[in-house]
CSV table of C-alpha atoms in Angstrom, one decimal:
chain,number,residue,atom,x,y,z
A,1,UNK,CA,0.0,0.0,0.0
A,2,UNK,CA,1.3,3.5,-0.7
A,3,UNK,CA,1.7,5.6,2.1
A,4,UNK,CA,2.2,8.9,1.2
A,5,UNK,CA,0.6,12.1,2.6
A,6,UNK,CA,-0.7,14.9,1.5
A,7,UNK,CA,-0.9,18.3,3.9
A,8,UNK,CA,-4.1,19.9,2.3
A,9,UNK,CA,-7.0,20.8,4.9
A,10,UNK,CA,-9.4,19.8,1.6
A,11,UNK,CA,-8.7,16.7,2.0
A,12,UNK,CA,-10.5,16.6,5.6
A,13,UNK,CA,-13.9,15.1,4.8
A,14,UNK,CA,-16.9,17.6,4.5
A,15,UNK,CA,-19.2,15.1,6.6
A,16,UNK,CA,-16.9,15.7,9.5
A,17,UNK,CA,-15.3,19.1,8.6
A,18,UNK,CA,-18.9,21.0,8.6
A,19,UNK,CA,-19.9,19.6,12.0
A,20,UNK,CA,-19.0,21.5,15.8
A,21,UNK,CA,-17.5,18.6,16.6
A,22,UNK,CA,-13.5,19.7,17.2
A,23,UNK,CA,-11.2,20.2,19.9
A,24,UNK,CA,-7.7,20.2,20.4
A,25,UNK,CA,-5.3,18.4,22.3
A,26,UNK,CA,-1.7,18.9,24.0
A,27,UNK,CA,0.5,16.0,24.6
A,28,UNK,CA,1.7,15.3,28.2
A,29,UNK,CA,4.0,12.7,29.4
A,30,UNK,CA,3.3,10.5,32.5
A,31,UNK,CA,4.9,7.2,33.4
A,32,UNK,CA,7.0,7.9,30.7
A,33,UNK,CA,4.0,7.6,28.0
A,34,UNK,CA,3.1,10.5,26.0
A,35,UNK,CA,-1.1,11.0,26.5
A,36,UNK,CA,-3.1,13.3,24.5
A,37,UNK,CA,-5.1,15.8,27.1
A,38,UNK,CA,-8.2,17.3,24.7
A,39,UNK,CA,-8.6,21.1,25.2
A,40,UNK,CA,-11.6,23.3,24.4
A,41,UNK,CA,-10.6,25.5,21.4
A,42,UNK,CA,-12.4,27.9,22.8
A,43,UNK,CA,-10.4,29.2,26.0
A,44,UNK,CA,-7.9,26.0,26.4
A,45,UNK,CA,-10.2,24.4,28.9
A,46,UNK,CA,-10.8,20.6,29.6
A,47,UNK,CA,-12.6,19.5,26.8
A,48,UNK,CA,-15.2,16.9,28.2
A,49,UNK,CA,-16.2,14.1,25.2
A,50,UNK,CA,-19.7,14.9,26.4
A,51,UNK,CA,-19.7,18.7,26.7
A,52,UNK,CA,-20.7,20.0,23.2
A,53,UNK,CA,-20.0,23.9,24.9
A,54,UNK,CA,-16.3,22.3,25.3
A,55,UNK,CA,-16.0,21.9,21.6
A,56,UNK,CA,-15.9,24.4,18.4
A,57,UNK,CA,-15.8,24.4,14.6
A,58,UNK,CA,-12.6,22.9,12.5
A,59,UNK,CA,-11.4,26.9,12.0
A,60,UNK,CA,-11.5,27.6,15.8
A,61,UNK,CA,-9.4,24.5,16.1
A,62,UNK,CA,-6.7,25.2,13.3
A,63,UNK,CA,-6.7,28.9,14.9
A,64,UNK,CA,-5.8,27.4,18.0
A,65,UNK,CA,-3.1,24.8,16.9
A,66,UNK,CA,-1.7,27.6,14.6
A,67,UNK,CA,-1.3,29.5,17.5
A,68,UNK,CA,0.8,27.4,19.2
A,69,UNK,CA,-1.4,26.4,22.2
A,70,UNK,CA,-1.9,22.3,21.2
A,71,UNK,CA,0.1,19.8,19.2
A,72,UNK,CA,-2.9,18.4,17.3
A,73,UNK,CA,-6.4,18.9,16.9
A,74,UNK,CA,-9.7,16.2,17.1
A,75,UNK,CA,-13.0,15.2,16.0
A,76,UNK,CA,-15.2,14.0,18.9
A,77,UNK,CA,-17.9,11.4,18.2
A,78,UNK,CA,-21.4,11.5,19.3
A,79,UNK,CA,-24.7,9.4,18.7
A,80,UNK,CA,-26.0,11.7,16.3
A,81,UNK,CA,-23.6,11.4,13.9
A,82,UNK,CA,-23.3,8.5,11.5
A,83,UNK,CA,-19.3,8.6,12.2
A,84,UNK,CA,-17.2,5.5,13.4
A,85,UNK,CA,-13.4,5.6,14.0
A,86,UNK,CA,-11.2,3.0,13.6
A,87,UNK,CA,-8.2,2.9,15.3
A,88,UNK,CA,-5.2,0.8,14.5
A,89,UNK,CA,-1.9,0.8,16.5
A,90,UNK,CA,1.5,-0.1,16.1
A,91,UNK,CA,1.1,-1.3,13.1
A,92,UNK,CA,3.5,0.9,10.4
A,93,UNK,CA,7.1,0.6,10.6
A,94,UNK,CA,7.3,4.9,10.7
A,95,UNK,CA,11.2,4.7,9.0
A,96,UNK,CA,10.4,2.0,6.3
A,97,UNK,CA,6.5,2.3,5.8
A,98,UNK,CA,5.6,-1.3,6.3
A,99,UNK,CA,2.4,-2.1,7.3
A,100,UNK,CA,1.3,-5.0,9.6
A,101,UNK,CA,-0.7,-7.5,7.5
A,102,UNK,CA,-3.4,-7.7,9.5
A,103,UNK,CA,-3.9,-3.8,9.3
A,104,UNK,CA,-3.2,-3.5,5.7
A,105,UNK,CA,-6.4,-6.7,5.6
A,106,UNK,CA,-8.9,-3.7,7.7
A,107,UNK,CA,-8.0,-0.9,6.0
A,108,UNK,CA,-8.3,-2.1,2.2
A,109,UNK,CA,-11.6,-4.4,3.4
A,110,UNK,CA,-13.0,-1.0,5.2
A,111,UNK,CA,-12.1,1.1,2.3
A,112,UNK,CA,-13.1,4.6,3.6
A,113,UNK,CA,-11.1,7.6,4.7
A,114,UNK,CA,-7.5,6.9,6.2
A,115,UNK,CA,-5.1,8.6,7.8
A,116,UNK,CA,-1.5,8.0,9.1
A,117,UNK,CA,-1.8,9.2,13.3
A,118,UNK,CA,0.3,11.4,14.8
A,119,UNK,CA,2.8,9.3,15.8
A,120,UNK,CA,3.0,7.9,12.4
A,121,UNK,CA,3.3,3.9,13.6
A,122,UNK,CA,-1.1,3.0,13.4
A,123,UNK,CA,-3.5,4.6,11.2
A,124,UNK,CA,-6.9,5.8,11.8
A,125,UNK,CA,-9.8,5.1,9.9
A,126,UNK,CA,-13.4,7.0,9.5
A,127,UNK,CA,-16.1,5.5,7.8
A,128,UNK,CA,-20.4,5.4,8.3
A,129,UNK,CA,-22.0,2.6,10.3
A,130,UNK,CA,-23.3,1.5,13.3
A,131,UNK,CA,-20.7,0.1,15.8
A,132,UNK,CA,-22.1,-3.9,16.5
A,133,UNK,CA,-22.5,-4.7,20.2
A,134,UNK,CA,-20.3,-6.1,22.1
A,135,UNK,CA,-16.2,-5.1,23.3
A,136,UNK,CA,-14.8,-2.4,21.5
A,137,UNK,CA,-11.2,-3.2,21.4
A,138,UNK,CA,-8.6,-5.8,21.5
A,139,UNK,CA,-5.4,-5.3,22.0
A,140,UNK,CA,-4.1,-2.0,19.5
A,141,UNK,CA,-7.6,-2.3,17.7
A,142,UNK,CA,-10.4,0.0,19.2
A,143,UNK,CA,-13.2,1.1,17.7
A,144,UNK,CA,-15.1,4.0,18.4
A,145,UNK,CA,-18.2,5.7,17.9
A,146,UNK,CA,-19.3,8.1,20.8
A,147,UNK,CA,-17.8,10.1,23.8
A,148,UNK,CA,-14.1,9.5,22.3
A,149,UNK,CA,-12.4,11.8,20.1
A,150,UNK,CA,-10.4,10.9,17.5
A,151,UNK,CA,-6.8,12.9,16.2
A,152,UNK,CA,-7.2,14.2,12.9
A,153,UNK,CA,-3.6,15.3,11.4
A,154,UNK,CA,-4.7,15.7,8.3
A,155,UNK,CA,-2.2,13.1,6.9
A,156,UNK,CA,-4.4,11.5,4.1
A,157,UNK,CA,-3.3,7.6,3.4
A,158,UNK,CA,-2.7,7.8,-0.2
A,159,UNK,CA,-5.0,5.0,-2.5
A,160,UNK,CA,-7.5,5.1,0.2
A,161,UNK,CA,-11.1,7.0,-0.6
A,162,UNK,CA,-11.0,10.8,-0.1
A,163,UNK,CA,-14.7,10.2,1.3
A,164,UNK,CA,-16.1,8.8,4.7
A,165,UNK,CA,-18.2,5.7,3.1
A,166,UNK,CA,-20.5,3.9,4.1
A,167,UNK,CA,-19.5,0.7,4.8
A,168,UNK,CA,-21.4,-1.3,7.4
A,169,UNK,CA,-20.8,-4.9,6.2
A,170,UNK,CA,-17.2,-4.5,6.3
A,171,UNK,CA,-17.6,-3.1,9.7
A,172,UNK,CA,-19.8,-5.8,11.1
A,173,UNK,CA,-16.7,-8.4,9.5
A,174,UNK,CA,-14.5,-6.7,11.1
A,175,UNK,CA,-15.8,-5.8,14.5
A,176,UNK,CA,-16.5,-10.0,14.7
A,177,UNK,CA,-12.8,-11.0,12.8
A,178,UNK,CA,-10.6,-9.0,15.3
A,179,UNK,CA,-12.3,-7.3,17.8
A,180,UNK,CA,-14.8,-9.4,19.7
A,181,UNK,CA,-15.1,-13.1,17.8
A,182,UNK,CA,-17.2,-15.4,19.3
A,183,UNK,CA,-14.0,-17.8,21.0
A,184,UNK,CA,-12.1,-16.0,23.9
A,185,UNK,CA,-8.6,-16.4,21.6
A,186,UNK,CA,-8.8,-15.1,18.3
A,187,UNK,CA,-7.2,-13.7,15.5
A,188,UNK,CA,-5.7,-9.7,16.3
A,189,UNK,CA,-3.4,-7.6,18.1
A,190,UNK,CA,-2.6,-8.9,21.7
A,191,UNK,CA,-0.3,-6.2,24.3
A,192,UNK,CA,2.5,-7.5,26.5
A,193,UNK,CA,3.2,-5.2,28.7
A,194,UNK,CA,6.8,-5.4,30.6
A,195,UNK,CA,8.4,-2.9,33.1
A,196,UNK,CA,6.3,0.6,32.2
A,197,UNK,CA,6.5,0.5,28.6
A,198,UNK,CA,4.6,-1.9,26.4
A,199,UNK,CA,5.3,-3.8,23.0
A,200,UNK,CA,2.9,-5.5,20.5
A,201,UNK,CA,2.9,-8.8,19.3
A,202,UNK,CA,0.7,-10.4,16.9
A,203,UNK,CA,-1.7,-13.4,17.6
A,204,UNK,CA,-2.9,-16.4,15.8
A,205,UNK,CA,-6.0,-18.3,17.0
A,206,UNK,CA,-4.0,-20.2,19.0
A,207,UNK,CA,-2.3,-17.7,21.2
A,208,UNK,CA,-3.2,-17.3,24.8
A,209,UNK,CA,-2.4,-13.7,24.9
A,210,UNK,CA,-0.4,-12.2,28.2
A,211,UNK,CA,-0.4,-11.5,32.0
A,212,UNK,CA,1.8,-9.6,33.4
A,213,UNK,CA,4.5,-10.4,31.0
A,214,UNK,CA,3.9,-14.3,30.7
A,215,UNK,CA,1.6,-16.0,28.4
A,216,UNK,CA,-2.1,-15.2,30.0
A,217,UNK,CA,-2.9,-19.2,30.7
A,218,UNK,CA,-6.6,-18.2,30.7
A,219,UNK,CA,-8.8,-17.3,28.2
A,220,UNK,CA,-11.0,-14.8,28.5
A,221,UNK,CA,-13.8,-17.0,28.8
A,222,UNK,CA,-12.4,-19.7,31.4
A,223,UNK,CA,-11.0,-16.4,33.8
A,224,UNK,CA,-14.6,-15.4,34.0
A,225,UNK,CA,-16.2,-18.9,34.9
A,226,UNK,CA,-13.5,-19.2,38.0
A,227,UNK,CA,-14.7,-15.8,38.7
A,228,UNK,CA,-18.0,-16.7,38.7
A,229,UNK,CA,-17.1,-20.0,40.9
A,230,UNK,CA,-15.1,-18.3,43.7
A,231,UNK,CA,-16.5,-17.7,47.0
A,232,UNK,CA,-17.2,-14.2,46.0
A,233,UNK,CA,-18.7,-15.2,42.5
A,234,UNK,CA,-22.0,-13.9,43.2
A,235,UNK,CA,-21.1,-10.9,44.1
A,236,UNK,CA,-18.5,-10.8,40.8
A,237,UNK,CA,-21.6,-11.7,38.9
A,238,UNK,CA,-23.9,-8.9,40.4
A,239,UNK,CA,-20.6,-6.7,39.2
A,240,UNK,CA,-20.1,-7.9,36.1
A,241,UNK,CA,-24.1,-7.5,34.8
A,242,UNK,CA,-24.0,-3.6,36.1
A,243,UNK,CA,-25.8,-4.2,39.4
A,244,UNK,CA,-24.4,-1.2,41.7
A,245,UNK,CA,-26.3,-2.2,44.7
A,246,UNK,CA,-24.8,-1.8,47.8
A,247,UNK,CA,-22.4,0.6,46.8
A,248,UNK,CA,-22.9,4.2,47.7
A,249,UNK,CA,-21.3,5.8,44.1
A,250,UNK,CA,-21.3,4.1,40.7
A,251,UNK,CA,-17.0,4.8,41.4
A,252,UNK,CA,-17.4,2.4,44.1
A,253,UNK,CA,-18.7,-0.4,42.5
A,254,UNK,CA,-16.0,0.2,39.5
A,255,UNK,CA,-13.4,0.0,42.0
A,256,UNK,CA,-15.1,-3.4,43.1
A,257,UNK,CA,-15.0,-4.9,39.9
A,258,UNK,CA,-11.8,-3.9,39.2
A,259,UNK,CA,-10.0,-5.1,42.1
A,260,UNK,CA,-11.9,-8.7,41.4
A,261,UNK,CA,-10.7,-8.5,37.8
A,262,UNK,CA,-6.6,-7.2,39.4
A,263,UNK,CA,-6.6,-10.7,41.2
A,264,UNK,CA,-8.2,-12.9,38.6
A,265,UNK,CA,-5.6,-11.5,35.8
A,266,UNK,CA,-2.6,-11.3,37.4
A,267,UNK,CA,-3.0,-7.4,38.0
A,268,UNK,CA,-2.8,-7.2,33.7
A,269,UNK,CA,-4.2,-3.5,33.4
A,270,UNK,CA,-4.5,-4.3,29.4
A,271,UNK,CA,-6.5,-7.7,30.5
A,272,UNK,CA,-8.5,-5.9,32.7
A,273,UNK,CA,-9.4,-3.1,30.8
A,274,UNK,CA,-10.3,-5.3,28.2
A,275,UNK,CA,-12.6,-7.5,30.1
A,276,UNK,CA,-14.0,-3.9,32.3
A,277,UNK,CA,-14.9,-3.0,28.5
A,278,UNK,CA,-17.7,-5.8,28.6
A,279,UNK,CA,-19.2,-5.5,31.7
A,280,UNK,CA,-22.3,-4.1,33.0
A,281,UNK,CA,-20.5,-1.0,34.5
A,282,UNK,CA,-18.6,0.0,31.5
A,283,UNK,CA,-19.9,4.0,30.5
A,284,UNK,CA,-18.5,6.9,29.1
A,285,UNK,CA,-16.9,8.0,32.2
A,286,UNK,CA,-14.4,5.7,31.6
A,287,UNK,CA,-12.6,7.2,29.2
A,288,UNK,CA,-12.6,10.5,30.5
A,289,UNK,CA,-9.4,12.7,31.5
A,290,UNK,CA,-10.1,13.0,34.8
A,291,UNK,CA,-6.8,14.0,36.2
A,292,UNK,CA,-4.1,16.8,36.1
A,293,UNK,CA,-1.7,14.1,34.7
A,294,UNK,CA,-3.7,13.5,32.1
A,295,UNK,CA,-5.1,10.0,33.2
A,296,UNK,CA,-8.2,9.2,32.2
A,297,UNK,CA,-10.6,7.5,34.8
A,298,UNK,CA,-10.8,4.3,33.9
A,299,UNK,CA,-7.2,4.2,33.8
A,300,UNK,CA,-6.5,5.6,37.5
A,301,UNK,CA,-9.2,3.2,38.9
A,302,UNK,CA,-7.3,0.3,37.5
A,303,UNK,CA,-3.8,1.8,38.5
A,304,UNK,CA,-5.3,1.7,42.1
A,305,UNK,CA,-7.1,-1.9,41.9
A,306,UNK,CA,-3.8,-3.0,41.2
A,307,UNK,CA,-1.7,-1.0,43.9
A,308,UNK,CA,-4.4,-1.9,46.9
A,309,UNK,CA,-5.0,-5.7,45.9
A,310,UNK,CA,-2.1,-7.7,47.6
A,311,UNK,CA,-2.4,-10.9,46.1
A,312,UNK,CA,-3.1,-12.3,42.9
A,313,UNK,CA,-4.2,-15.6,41.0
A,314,UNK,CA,-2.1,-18.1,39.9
A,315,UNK,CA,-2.9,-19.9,37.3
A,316,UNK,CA,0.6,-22.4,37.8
A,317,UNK,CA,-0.7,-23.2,41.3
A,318,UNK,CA,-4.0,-25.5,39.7
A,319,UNK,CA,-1.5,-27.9,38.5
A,320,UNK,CA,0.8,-28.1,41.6
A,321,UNK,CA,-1.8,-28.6,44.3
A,322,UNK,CA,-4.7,-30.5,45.3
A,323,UNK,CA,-8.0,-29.2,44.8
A,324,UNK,CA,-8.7,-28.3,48.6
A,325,UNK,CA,-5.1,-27.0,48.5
A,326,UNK,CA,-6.4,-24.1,45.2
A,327,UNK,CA,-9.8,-23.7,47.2
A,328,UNK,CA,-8.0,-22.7,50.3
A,329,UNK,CA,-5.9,-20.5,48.5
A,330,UNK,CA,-8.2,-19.2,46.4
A,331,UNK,CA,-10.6,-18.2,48.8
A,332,UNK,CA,-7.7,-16.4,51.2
A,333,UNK,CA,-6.6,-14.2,48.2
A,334,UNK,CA,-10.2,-13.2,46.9
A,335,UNK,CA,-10.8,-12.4,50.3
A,336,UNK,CA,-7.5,-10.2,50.8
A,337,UNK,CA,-9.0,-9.0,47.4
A,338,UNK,CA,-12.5,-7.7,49.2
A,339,UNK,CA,-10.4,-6.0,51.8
A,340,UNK,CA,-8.6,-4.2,49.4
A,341,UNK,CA,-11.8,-3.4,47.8
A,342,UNK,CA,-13.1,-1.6,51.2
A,343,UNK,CA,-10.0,0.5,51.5
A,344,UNK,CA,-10.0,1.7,48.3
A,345,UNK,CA,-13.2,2.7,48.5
A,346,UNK,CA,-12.3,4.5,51.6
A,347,UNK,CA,-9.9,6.6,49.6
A,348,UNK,CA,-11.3,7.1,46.1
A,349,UNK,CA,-13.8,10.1,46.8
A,350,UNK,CA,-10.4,11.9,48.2
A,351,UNK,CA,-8.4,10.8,45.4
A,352,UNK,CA,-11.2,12.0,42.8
A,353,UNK,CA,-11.9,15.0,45.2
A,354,UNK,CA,-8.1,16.3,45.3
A,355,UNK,CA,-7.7,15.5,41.6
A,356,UNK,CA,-10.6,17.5,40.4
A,357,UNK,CA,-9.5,20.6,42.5
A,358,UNK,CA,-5.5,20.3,41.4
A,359,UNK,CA,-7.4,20.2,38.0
A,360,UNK,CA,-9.5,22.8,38.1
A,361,UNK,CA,-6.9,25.5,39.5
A,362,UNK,CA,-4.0,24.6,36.9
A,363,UNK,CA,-7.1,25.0,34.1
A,364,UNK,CA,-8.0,28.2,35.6
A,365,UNK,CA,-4.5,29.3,36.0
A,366,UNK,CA,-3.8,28.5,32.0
A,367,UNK,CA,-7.3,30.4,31.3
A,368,UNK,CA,-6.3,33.9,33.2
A,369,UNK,CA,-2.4,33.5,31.2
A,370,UNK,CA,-4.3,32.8,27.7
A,371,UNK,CA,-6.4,36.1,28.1
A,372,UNK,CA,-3.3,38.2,29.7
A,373,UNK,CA,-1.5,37.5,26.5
A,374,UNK,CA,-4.6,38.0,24.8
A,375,UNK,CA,-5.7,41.5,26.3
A,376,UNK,CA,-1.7,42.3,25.5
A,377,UNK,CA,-2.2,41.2,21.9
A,378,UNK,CA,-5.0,43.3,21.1
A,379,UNK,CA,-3.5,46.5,23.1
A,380,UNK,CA,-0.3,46.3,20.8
A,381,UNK,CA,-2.7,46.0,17.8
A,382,UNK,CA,-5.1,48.7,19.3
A,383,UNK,CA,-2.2,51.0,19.1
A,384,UNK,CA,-0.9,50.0,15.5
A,385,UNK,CA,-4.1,50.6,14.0
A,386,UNK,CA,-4.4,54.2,16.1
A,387,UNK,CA,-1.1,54.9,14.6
A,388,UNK,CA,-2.3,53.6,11.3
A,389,UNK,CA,-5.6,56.0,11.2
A,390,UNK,CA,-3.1,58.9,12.3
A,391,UNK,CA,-0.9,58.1,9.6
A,392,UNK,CA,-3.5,58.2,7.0
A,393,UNK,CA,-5.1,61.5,8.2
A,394,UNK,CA,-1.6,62.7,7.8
A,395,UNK,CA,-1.8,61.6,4.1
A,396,UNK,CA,-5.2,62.7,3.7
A,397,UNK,CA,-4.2,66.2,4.8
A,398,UNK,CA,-1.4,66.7,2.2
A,399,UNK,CA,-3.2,65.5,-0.2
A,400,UNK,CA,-6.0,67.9,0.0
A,401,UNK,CA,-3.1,70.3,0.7
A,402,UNK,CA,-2.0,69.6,-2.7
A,403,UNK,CA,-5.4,69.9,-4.2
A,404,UNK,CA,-5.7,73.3,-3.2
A,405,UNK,CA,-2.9,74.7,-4.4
């Protein structure tokens, strides 16, 4: 496939180009990762994926990216546009242009609008449909189709349609192929994570995927029927099918599930996020920057499942020991699991509560320096143009001058 780009803001299709839909977005760096923060083009705000008055048109954006206050600007999806993204990572050698086969297979099958992302090592595809039920992502393939937004860098993936088409079929192929096939272990991208950096790997059908650096032993299937058999499983089960009862906060029984799925994977924050995705619970809150290093939520309430839960399953252990031996231990970790859990829970609203005020002051701190240098701008051009209309009476007048001699 040829991969060259073109730079021409015509080439952004008009479907998505004529709709309110942009924001921009800065790049910050935590753990080492760089994350993309989405800012209102309006005042540099938090742009919320759910706050239309945090959003502007595609000039308001470009004005505020050419301005140097964001590295990139973003279309945000919402249910009622016919718009679904597709987003494919680490899959493009950015020095040599080689493509993963696997990617090369979704782009030419999806044949609609393509463009290389920012990073220039996945692509990112728009096309019309409606997103199947089910998970959303596996591994580097997500799909979106609401409360996300999506980088636009304008980076057109030459030989692929100039248009957002519609093409639902292909979708529907797709979404069943690599995303969420009907066995646990299927064909698609698959993330082992090592140290604080990660790496991708490819899959065949046969590949168990990864936990915490080793070869996940479970699928995703067989982790959820020991879940389901523990001595916690109904209340796993109440979790899993969205029931929140008992909890005081919709946060609370998130950090429940979680802390359930940190033991049952091995503390896998891919895994779990991936399994999170199909629960009950799952909603757009989730993927919501929610913190002043730019972690979304679901992201810090996994981070903490994993730091507060102090032991984990072992898969190994099934093998080595007799059956009452794995019930003993089973039940003795699930229930350090619970008390984990409750102290979590203890903390989160402070957590959340700190985080949103740290937030909110740097925001209004970047807000009050934005219109300083704005009030300054317009002074200094205040006083060029007074010069201006001085000058020009100056002309005026020696030209009648002139006139009258």
């Amino acid at each position: 496939m040829n991969t060259e780009i073109t730079l021409d803001m015509d080439d952004v299709p008009s479907v998505i180009r004529d709709r309110d839909q942009w924001v921009c977005w800065q790049r910050k760096t935590r753990d080492g990762k760089a994350t993309k923060v989405p800012v209102s083009p309006r005042d540099g705000s938090f742009a919320s994926t759910t706050d239309p008055q945090t959003w502007g048109n595609i000039e308001m954006a470009l004005d505020w990216l050419n301005a140097g206050r964001a590295d990139g600007i973003g279309f945000v999806f919402t249910d009622s546009d016919p718009i679904v993204g597709v987003d494919l990572d680490d899959c493009r050698d950015p020095d040599t242009g080689a493509i993963d086969e696997d990617a090369q297979d979704i782009i030419e099958r999806l044949d609609s609008y393509t463009e290389l992302s920012p990073s220039g090592t996945g692509y990112h595809v728009l096309l019309k449909g409606d997103l199947p039920d089910g998970r959303n992502r596996r591994g580097d393939i997500e799909l979106y189709d609401t409360a996300r937004f999506f980088t636009v860098t304008r980076n057109h993936v030459d030989d692929t349609p100039a248009r957002i088409a519609r093409r639902q079929d292909a979708l529907v192929a797709i979404h069943r192929e690599y995303v969420d096939p009907p066995e646990a272990t299927s064909k698609g991208y698959a993330t082992n994570q090592t140290g604080s950096g990660a790496t991708s790997r490819k899959s065949d059908p046969e590949a168990s995927g990864t936990i915490g650096g080793a070869e996940r032993a479970l699928s995703d299937e067989e982790l959820l029927e020991k879940a389901r058999g523990a001595s916690n499983g109904d209340k796993f089960e109440r979790l899993w099918r969205g029931n929140t009862g008992g909890y005081e906060s919709h946060s609370e029984s998130d950090m429940a599930l979680c802390c359930l799925l940190a033991f049952w994977t091995g503390g896998d924050p891919t895994w779990m996020d991936e399994l999170f995705r199909r629960s009950g619970l799952i909603r757009e809150k989730w993927d919501e920057v929610h913190y002043a290093d730019g972690a979304t939520y679901g992201e810090k309430t996994i981070e903490r499942a994993i730091a507060t839960t102090g032991e984990f399953y072992e898969p190994d252990s099934d093998s080595k020991s007799s059956a009452s031996e794995r019930t003993a231990s089973t039940t003795s970790a699930v229930e350090t699991s619970d008390t984990a859990v409750s102290d979590a829970e203890a903390d989160s609203d402070l957590h959340r509560e700190r985080a949103y005020f740290a937030e909110k002051t740097r925001l209004l701190n970047q807000r009050i320096s934005d219109l300083e240098e704005t009030i300054a701008q317009k002074d200094e051009r205040i006083a060029t143009l007074t010069d201006d209309v001085e000058r020009l009476k100056r002309e005026i007048g020696s030209e009648c001058d002139e006139m009258t001699k």
